[in-house]
Short mmCIF file of C-alpha atoms in Angstrom, two decimals:
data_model
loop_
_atom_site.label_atom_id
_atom_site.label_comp_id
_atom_site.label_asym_id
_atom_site.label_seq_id
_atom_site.Cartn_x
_atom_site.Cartn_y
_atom_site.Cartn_z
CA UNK A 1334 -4.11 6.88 11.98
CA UNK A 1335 -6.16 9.29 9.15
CA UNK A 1336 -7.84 8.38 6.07
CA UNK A 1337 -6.64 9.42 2.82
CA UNK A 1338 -6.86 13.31 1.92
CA UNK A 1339 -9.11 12.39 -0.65
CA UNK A 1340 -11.43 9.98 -1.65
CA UNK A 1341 -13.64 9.64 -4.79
CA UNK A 1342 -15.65 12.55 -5.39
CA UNK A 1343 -19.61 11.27 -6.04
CA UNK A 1344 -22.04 13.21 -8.10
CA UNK A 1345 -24.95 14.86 -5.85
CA UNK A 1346 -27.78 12.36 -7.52
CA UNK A 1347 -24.95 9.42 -5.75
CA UNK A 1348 -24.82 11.42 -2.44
CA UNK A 1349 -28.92 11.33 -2.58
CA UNK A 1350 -28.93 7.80 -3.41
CA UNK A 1351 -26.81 6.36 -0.66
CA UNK A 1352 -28.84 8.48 1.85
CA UNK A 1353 -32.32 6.76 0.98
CA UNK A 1354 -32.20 4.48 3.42
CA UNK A 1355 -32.52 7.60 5.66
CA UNK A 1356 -36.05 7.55 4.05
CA UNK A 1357 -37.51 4.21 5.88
CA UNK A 1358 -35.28 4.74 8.36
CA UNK A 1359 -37.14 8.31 8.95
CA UNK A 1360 -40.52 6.89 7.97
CA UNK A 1361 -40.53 4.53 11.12
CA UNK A 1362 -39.50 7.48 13.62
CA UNK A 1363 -41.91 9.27 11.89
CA UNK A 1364 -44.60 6.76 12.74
CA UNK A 1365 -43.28 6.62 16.31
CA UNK A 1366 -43.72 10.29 16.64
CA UNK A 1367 -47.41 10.14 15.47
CA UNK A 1368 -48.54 7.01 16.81
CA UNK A 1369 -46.91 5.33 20.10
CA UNK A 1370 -48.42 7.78 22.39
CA UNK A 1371 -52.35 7.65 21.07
CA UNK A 1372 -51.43 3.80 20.66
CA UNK A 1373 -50.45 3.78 24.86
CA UNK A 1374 -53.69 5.72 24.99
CA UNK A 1375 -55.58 3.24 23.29
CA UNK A 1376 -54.37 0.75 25.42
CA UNK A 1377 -55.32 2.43 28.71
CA UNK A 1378 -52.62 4.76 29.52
CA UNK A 1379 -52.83 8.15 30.93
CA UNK A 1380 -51.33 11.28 29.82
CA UNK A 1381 -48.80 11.78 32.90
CA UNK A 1382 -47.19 7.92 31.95
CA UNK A 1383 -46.26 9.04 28.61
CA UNK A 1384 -43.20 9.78 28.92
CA UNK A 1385 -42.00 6.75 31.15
CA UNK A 1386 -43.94 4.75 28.15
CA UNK A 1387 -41.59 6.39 25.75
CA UNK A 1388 -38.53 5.33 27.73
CA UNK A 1389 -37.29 3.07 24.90
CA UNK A 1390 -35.99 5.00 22.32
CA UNK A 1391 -33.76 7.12 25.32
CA UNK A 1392 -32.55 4.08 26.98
CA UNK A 1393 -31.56 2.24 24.09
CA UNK A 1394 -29.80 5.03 22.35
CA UNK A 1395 -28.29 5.44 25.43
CA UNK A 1396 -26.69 2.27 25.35
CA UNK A 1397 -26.51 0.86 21.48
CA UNK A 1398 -25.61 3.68 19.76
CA UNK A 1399 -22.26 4.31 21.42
CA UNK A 1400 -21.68 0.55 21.47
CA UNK A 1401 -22.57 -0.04 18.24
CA UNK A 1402 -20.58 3.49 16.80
CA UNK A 1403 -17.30 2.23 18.58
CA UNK A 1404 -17.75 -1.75 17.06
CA UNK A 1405 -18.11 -0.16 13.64
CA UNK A 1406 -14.70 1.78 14.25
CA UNK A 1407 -13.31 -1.60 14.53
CA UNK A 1408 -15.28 -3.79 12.11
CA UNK A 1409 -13.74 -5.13 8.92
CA UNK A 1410 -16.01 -7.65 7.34
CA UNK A 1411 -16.05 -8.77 3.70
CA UNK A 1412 -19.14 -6.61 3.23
CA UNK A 1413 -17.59 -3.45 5.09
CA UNK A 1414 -17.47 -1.66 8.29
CA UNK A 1415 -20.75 -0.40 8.47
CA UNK A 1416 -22.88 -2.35 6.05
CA UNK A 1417 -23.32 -5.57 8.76
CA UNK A 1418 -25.12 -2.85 11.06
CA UNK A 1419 -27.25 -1.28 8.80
CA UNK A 1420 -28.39 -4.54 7.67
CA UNK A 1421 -29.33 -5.86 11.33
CA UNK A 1422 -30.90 -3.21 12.56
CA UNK A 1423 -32.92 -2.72 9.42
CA UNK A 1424 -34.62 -6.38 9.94
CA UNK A 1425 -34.84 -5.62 13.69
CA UNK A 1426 -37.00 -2.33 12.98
CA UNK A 1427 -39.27 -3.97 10.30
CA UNK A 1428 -39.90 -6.80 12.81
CA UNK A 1429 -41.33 -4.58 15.21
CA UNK A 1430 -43.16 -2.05 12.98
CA UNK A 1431 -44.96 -5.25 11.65
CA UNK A 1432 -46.06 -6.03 14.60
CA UNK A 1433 -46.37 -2.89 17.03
CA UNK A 1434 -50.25 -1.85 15.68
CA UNK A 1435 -51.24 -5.71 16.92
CA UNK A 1436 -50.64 -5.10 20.40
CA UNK A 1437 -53.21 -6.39 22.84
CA UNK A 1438 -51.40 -4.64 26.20
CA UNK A 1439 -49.41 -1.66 26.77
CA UNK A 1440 -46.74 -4.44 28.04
CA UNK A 1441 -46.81 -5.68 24.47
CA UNK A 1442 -46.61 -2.16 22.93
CA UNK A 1443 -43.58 -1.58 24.87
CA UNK A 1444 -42.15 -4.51 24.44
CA UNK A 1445 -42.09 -4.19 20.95
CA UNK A 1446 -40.90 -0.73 20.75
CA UNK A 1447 -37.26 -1.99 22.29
CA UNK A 1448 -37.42 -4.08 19.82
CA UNK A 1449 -37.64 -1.23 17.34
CA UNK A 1450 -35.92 1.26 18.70
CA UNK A 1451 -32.84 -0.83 19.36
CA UNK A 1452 -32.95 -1.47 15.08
CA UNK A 1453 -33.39 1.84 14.81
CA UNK A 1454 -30.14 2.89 16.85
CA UNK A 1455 -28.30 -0.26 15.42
CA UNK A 1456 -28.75 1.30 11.81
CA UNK A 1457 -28.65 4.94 12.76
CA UNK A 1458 -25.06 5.86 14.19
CA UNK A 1459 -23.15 3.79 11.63
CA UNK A 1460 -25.17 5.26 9.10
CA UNK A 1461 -24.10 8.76 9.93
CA UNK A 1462 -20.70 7.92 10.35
CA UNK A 1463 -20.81 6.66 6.91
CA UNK A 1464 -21.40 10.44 5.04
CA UNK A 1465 -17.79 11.25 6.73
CA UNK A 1466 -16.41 7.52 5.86
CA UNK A 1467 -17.31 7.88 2.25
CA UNK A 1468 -17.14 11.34 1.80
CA UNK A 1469 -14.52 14.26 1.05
CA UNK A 1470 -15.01 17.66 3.84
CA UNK A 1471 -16.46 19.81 0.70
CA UNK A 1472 -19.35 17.36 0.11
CA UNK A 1473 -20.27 16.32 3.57
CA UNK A 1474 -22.20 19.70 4.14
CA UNK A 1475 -24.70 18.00 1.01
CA UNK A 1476 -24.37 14.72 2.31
CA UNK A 1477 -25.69 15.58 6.15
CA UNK A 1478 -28.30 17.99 4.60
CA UNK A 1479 -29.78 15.28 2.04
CA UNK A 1480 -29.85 12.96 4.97
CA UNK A 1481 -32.12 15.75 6.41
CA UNK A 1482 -34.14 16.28 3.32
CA UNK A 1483 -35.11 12.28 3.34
CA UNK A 1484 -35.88 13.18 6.96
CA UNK A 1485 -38.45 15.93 5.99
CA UNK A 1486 -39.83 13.41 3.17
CA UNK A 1487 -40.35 10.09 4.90
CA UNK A 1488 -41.58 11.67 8.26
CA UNK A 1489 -44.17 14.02 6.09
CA UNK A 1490 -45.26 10.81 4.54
CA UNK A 1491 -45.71 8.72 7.92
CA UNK A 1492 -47.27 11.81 9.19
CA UNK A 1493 -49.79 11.84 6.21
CA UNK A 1494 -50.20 8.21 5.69
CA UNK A 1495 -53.87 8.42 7.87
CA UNK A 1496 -54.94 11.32 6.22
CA UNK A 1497 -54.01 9.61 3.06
CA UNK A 1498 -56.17 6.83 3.88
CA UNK A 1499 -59.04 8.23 5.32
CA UNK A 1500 -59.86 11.84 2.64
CA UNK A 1501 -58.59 9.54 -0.47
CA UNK A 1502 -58.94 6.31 0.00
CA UNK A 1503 -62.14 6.07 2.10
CA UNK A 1504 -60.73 4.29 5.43
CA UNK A 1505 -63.18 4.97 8.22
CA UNK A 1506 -61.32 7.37 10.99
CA UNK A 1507 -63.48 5.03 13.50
CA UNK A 1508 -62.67 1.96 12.15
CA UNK A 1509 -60.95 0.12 14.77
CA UNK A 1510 -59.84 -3.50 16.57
CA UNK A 1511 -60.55 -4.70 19.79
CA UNK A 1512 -58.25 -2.80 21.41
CA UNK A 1513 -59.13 0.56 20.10
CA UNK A 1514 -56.43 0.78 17.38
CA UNK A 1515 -57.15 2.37 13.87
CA UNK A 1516 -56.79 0.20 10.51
CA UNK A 1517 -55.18 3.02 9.22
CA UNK A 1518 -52.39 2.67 11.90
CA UNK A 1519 -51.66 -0.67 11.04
CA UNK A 1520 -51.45 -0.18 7.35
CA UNK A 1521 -49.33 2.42 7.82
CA UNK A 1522 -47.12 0.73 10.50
CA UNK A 1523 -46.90 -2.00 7.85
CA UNK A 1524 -45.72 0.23 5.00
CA UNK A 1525 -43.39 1.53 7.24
CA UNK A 1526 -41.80 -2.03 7.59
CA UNK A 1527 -41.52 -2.40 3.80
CA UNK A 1528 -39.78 0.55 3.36
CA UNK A 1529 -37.60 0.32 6.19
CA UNK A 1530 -35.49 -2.57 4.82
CA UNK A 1531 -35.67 -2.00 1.43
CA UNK A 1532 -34.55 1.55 1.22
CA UNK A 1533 -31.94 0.79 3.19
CA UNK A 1534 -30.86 -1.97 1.42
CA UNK A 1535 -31.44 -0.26 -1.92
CA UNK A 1536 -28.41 2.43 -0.30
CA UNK A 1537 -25.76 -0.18 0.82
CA UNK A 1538 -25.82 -2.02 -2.35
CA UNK A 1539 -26.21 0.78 -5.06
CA UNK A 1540 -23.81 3.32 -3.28
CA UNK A 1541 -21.33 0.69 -1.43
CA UNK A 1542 -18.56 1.43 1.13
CA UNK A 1543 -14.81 2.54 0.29
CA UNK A 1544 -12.37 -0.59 0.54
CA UNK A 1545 -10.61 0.01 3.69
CA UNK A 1546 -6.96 1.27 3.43
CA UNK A 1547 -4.11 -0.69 4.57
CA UNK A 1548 -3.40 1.74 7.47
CA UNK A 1549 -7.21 1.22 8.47
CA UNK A 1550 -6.43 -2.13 8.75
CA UNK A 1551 -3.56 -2.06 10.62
CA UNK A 1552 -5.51 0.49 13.04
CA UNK A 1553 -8.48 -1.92 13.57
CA UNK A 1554 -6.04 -5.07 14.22
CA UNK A 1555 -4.70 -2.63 16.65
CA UNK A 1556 -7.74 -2.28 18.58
CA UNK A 1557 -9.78 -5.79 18.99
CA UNK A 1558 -13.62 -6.09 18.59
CA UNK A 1559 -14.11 -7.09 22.79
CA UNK A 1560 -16.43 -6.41 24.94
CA UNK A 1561 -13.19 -4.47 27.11
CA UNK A 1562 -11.50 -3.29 24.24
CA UNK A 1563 -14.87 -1.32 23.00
CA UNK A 1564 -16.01 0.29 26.28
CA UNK A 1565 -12.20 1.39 26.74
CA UNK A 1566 -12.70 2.92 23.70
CA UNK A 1567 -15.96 4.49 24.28
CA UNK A 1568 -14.66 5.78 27.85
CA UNK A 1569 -11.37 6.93 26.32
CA UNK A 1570 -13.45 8.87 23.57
CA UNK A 1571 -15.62 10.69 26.31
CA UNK A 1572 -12.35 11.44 27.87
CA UNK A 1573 -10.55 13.12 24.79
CA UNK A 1574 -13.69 14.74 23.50
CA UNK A 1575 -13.30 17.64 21.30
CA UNK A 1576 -13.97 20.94 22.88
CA UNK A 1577 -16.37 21.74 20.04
CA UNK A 1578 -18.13 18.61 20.81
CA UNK A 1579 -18.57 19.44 23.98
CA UNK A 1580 -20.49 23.17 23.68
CA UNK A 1581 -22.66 21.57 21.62
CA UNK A 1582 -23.86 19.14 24.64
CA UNK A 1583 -25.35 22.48 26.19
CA UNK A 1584 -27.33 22.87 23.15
CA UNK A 1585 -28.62 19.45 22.69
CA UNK A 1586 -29.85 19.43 26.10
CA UNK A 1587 -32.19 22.40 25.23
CA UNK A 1588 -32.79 21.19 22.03
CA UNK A 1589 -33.99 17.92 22.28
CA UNK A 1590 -35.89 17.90 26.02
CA UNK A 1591 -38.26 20.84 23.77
CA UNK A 1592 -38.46 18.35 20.93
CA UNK A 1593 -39.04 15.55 23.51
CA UNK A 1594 -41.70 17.86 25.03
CA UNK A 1595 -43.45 18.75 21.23
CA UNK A 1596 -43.57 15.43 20.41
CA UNK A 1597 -45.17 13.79 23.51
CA UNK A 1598 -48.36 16.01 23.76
CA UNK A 1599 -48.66 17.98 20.66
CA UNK A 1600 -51.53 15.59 19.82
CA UNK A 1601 -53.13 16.23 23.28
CA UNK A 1602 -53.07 19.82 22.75
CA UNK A 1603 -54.45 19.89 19.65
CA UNK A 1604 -57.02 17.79 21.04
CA UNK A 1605 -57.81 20.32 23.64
CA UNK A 1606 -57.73 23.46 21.84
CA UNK A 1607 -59.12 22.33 18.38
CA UNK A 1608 -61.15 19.77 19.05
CA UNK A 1609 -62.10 20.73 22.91
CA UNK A 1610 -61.49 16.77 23.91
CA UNK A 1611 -59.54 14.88 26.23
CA UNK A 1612 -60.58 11.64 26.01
CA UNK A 1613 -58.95 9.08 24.45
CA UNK A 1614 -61.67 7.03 23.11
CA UNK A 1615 -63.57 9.80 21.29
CA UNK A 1616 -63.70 10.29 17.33
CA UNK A 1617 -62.25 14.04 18.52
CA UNK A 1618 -59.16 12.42 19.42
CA UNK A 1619 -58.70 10.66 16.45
CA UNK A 1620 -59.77 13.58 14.78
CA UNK A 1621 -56.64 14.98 16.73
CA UNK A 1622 -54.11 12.33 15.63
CA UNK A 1623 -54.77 12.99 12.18
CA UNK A 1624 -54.96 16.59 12.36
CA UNK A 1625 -50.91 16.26 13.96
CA UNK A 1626 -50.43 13.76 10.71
CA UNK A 1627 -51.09 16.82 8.53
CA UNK A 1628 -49.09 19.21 10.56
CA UNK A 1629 -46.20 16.70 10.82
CA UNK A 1630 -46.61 16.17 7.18
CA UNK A 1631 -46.59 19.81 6.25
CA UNK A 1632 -43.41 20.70 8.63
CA UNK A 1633 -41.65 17.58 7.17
CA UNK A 1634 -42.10 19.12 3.69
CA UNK A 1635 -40.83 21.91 4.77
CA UNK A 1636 -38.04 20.49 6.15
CA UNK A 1637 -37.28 18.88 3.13
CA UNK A 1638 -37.57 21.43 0.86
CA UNK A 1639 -35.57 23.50 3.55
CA UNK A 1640 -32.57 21.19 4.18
CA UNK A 1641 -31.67 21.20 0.42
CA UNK A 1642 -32.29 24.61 0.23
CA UNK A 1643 -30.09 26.18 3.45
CA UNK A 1644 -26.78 24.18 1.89
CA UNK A 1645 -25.58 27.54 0.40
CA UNK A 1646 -26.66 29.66 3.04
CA UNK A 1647 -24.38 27.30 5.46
CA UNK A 1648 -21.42 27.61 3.24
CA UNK A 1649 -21.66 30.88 3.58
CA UNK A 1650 -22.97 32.08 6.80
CA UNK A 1651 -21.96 28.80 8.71
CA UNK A 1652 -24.00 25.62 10.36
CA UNK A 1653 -24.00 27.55 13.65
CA UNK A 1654 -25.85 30.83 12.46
CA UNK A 1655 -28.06 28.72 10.49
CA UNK A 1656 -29.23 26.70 12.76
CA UNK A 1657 -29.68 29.06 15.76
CA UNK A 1658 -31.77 31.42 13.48
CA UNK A 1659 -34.00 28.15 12.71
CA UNK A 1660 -33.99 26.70 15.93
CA UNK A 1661 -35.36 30.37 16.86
CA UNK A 1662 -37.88 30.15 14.60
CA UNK A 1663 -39.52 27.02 15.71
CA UNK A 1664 -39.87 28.06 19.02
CA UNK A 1665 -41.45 30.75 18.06
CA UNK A 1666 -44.43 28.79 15.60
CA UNK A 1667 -44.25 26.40 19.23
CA UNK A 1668 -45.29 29.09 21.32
CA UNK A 1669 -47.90 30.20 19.44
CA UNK A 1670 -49.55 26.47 18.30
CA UNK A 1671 -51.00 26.00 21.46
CA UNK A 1672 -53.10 28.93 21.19
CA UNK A 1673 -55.06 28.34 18.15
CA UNK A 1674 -58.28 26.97 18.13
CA UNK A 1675 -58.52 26.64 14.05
CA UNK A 1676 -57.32 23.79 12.54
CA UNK A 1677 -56.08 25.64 9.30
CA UNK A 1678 -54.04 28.64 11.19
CA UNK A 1679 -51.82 25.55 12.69
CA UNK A 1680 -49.92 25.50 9.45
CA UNK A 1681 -48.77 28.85 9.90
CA UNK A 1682 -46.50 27.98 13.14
CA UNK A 1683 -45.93 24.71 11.59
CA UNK A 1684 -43.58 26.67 9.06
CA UNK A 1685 -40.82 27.36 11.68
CA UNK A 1686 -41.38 23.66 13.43
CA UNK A 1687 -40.31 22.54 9.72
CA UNK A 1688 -36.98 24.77 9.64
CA UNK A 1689 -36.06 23.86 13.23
CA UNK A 1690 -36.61 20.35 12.05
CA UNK A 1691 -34.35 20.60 8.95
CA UNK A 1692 -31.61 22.36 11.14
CA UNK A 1693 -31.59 19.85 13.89
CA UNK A 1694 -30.87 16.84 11.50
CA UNK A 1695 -28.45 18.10 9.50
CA UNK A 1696 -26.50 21.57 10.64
CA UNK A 1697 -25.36 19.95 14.43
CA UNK A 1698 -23.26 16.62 11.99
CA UNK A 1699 -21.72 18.98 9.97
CA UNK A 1700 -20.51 20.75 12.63
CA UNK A 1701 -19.68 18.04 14.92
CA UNK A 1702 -18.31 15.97 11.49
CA UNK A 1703 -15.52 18.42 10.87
CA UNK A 1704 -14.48 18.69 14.80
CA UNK A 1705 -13.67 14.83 15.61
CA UNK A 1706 -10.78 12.14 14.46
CA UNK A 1707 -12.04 10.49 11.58
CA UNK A 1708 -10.94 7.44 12.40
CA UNK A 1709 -13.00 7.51 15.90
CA UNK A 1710 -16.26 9.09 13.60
CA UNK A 1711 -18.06 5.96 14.70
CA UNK A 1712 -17.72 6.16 18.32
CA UNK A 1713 -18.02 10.41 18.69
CA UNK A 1714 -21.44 9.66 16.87
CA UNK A 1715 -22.28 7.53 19.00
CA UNK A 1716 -21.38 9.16 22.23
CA UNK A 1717 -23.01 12.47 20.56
CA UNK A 1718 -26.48 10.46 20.11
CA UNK A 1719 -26.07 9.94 23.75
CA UNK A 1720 -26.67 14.20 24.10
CA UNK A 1721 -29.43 13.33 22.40
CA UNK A 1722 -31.17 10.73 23.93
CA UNK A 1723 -30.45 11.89 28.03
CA UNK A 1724 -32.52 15.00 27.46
CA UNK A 1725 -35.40 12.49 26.38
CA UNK A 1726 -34.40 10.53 29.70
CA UNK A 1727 -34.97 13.81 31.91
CA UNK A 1728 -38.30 14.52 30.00
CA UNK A 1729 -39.44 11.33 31.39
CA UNK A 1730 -37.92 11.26 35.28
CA UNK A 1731 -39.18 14.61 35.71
CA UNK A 1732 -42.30 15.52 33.34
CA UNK A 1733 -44.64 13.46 35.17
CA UNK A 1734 -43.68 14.78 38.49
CA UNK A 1735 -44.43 18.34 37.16
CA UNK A 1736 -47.28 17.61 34.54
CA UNK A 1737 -50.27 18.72 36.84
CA UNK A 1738 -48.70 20.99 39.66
CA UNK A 1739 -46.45 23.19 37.48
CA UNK A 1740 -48.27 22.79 34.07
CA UNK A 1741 -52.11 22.12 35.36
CA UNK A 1742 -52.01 18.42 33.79
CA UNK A 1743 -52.48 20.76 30.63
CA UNK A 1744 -50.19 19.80 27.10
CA UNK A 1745 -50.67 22.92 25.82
CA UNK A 1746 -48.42 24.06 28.39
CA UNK A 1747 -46.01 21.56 28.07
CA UNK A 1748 -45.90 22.94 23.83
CA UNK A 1749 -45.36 26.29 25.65
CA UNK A 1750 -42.40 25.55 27.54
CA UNK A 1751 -40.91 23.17 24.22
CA UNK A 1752 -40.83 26.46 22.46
CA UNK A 1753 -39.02 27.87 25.11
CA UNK A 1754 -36.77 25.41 25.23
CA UNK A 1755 -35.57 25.44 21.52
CA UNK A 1756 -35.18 29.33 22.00
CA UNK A 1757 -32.74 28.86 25.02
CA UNK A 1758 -30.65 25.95 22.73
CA UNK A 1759 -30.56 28.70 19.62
CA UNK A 1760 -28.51 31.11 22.00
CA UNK A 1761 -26.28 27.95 23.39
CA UNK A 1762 -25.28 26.92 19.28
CA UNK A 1763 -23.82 30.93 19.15
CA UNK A 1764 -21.41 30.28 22.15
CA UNK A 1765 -20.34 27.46 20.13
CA UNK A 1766 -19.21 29.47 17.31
CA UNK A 1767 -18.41 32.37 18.96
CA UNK A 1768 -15.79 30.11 21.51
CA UNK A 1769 -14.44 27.86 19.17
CA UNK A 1770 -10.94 28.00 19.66
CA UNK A 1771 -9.01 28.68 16.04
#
């Protein structure tokens, strides 16, 4: 079974509007990124835990977004094939960015980030197996990168949300609860839940899914929504995989355990080598937290400006080029970050983190986009979130065995060795291009 050749061509300003939702979706990662491991810190945790603290968003990627990719294969509900996922997940992930900054116990913290991590992956695979649903080939390349670009944006404004609050609106950066947790995290975390499902609903309505074809019908009849019937699929899937799908596993593996790595203890080392501070308690730290707000926020700018403007360099020159050239120079701004003791200079390295960034959400789906059956788009997400999320797994079996022998119990080594890491995945994305067979 294949769609049809051709399918209403959308103006870009339509392609932009039915990727908003990307924007809270984005917006709560982004808060993830800044937050959940000074928020474990608040609560009591050390620095060696974090990444068995961060276990959520692996695990359940792991297991909902293939799940959830293949059931959206086979869905056909009155309000679409994807639309009923977007819309659960969307309440799941407000629910626990509402309540994640009131957490009294790292239990509760993690408790709640399931919760939100599992809307986030119920939303997330279905989502980009939309762009190829409702899209022709020629305008997926825009509608991957735009999906990057509200990346960029809503993680540069979750990023910037505390700074925003504290240097215009007057929040006190020591303002805190009972258990050590800023105001300006929970206002933020509360935004965040706003935006999540009403961006998202704002997409699904205003830009809504293609009615499904007769022989899309007949396939999904084919193939019943079970419990069996899906994890057939999902096995069969990883069976037949696409070679191309495939080389790009070796990437992802490098890719992802750096950006794993960057975002676990970039805070820490800024801690350490701006602010000379370890401690978890101390206005440095915080000092620290926001400090990574405004570097997030910058790189995410840059990777929205960036994502929009690479599209006609990856026409030409191709995803794979692209993105090992950016991926290349993001390990490079990582390897220097951990060396500079003044806050301003961070920016500078922060340039390439922001390129990387842009590359990594959008170049790897167009490639991967134009290499798998479009009726199986769903489940080949899916399974290729799964390259994705065992990296992050690794980070956390192995990092805290090797935090203080190999790296001293230092972050600004772990930084190091994230820039080497996204260095070693730019050469893997070549042998992808230069292998793929004709």
């Amino acid at each position: 079974m294949t769609q049809p050749a051709m399918k209403p061509h959308l103006p870009l300003w339509r392609i932009a509007e039915m990727n908003l939702g990307f924007l809270g979706l984005q917006f709560s990662f982004g808060l993830q990124q800044g937050n959940m491991g000074p928020i474990y810190s608040y609560l009591g945790a050390d620095e060696a835990s974090l990444p068995l603290l961060q276990l959520a968003g692996p695990l359940t990627g792991l297991l909902v977004q293939p799940i959830i990719g293949a059931m959206s294969d086979r869905t056909a509900s009155k309000w679409g094939r994807r639309t009923p996922y977007f819309i659960v997940g969307a309440v799941m992930c407000s629910l626990g960015l509402f309540f994640m900054p009131l957490s009294s116990s790292i239990l509760m913290a993690v408790s709640l980030l399931w919760i939100l991590d599992a809307g986030n992956n119920i939303t997330m695979e279905p989502y980009r197996a939309y762009v190829s649903d409702r899209l022709n080939p020629d305008q997926r390349q825009f509608g991957f990168l735009s999906q990057s670009a509200f990346t960029g944006l809503a993680q540069m404004l979750a990023f910037l949300s505390p700074s925003i609050m504290i240097n215009l609106l007057g929040f006190d950066v020591n303002a805190v609860d009972a258990h050590n947790i800023p105001e300006t995290t929970k206002v933020a975390f509360t935004i965040g839940a706003v935006l999540s499902i009403s961006t998202i609903l704002w997409s699904v309505f205003r830009v809504r899914e293609l009615p499904l074809t007769e022989a899309e019908l007949a396939y999904i009849k084919s193939k019943p929504l079970t419990v069996k019937g899906t994890l057939l699929e999902i096995w069969d899937a990883i069976v037949t995989m696409p070679q191309v799908m495939r080389k790009l596993a070796l990437m992802s593996l490098f890719q992802w355990y750096g950006m794993a790595a960057y975002w676990g203890y970039i805070i820490y080392s800024i801690g350490r080598s701006v602010y000379g501070t370890s401690e978890a308690v101390s206005e440095g730290f915080r000092m620290a937290v926001v400090t990574n707000g405004e570097i997030g926020g910058f790189y995410n700018g840059i990777a929205f400006i960036a994502a929009f403007a690479m599209v006609p360099f990856t026409k030409r020159y191709g995803p794979e080029i692209m993105h090992a050239c950016c991926l290349t120079l993001g390990g490079i701004g990582m390897l220097f970050m951990p060396h500079i003791s003044d806050k301003a200079l961070l920016f500078i390295p922060a340039i390439g983190i922001g390129l990387a960034w842009a590359s990594i959400m959008g170049n790897p789906f167009v490639i991967l986009s134009g290499a798998v059956p479009p009726e199986r788009t769903g489940v080949y997400m899916g399974i290729f979130n799964m390259m994705i999320v065992i990296p992050m797994l690794l980070i956390a079996a192995t990092l805290p065995f090797y935090y203080k022998p190999l790296m001293g119990g230092d972050p600004r080594h772990v930084i190091t060795m994230a820039g080497i890491m996204l260095m070693i995945a730019a050469v893997c994305v070549l042998w992808v291009r230069d292998k793929r067979p004709a």
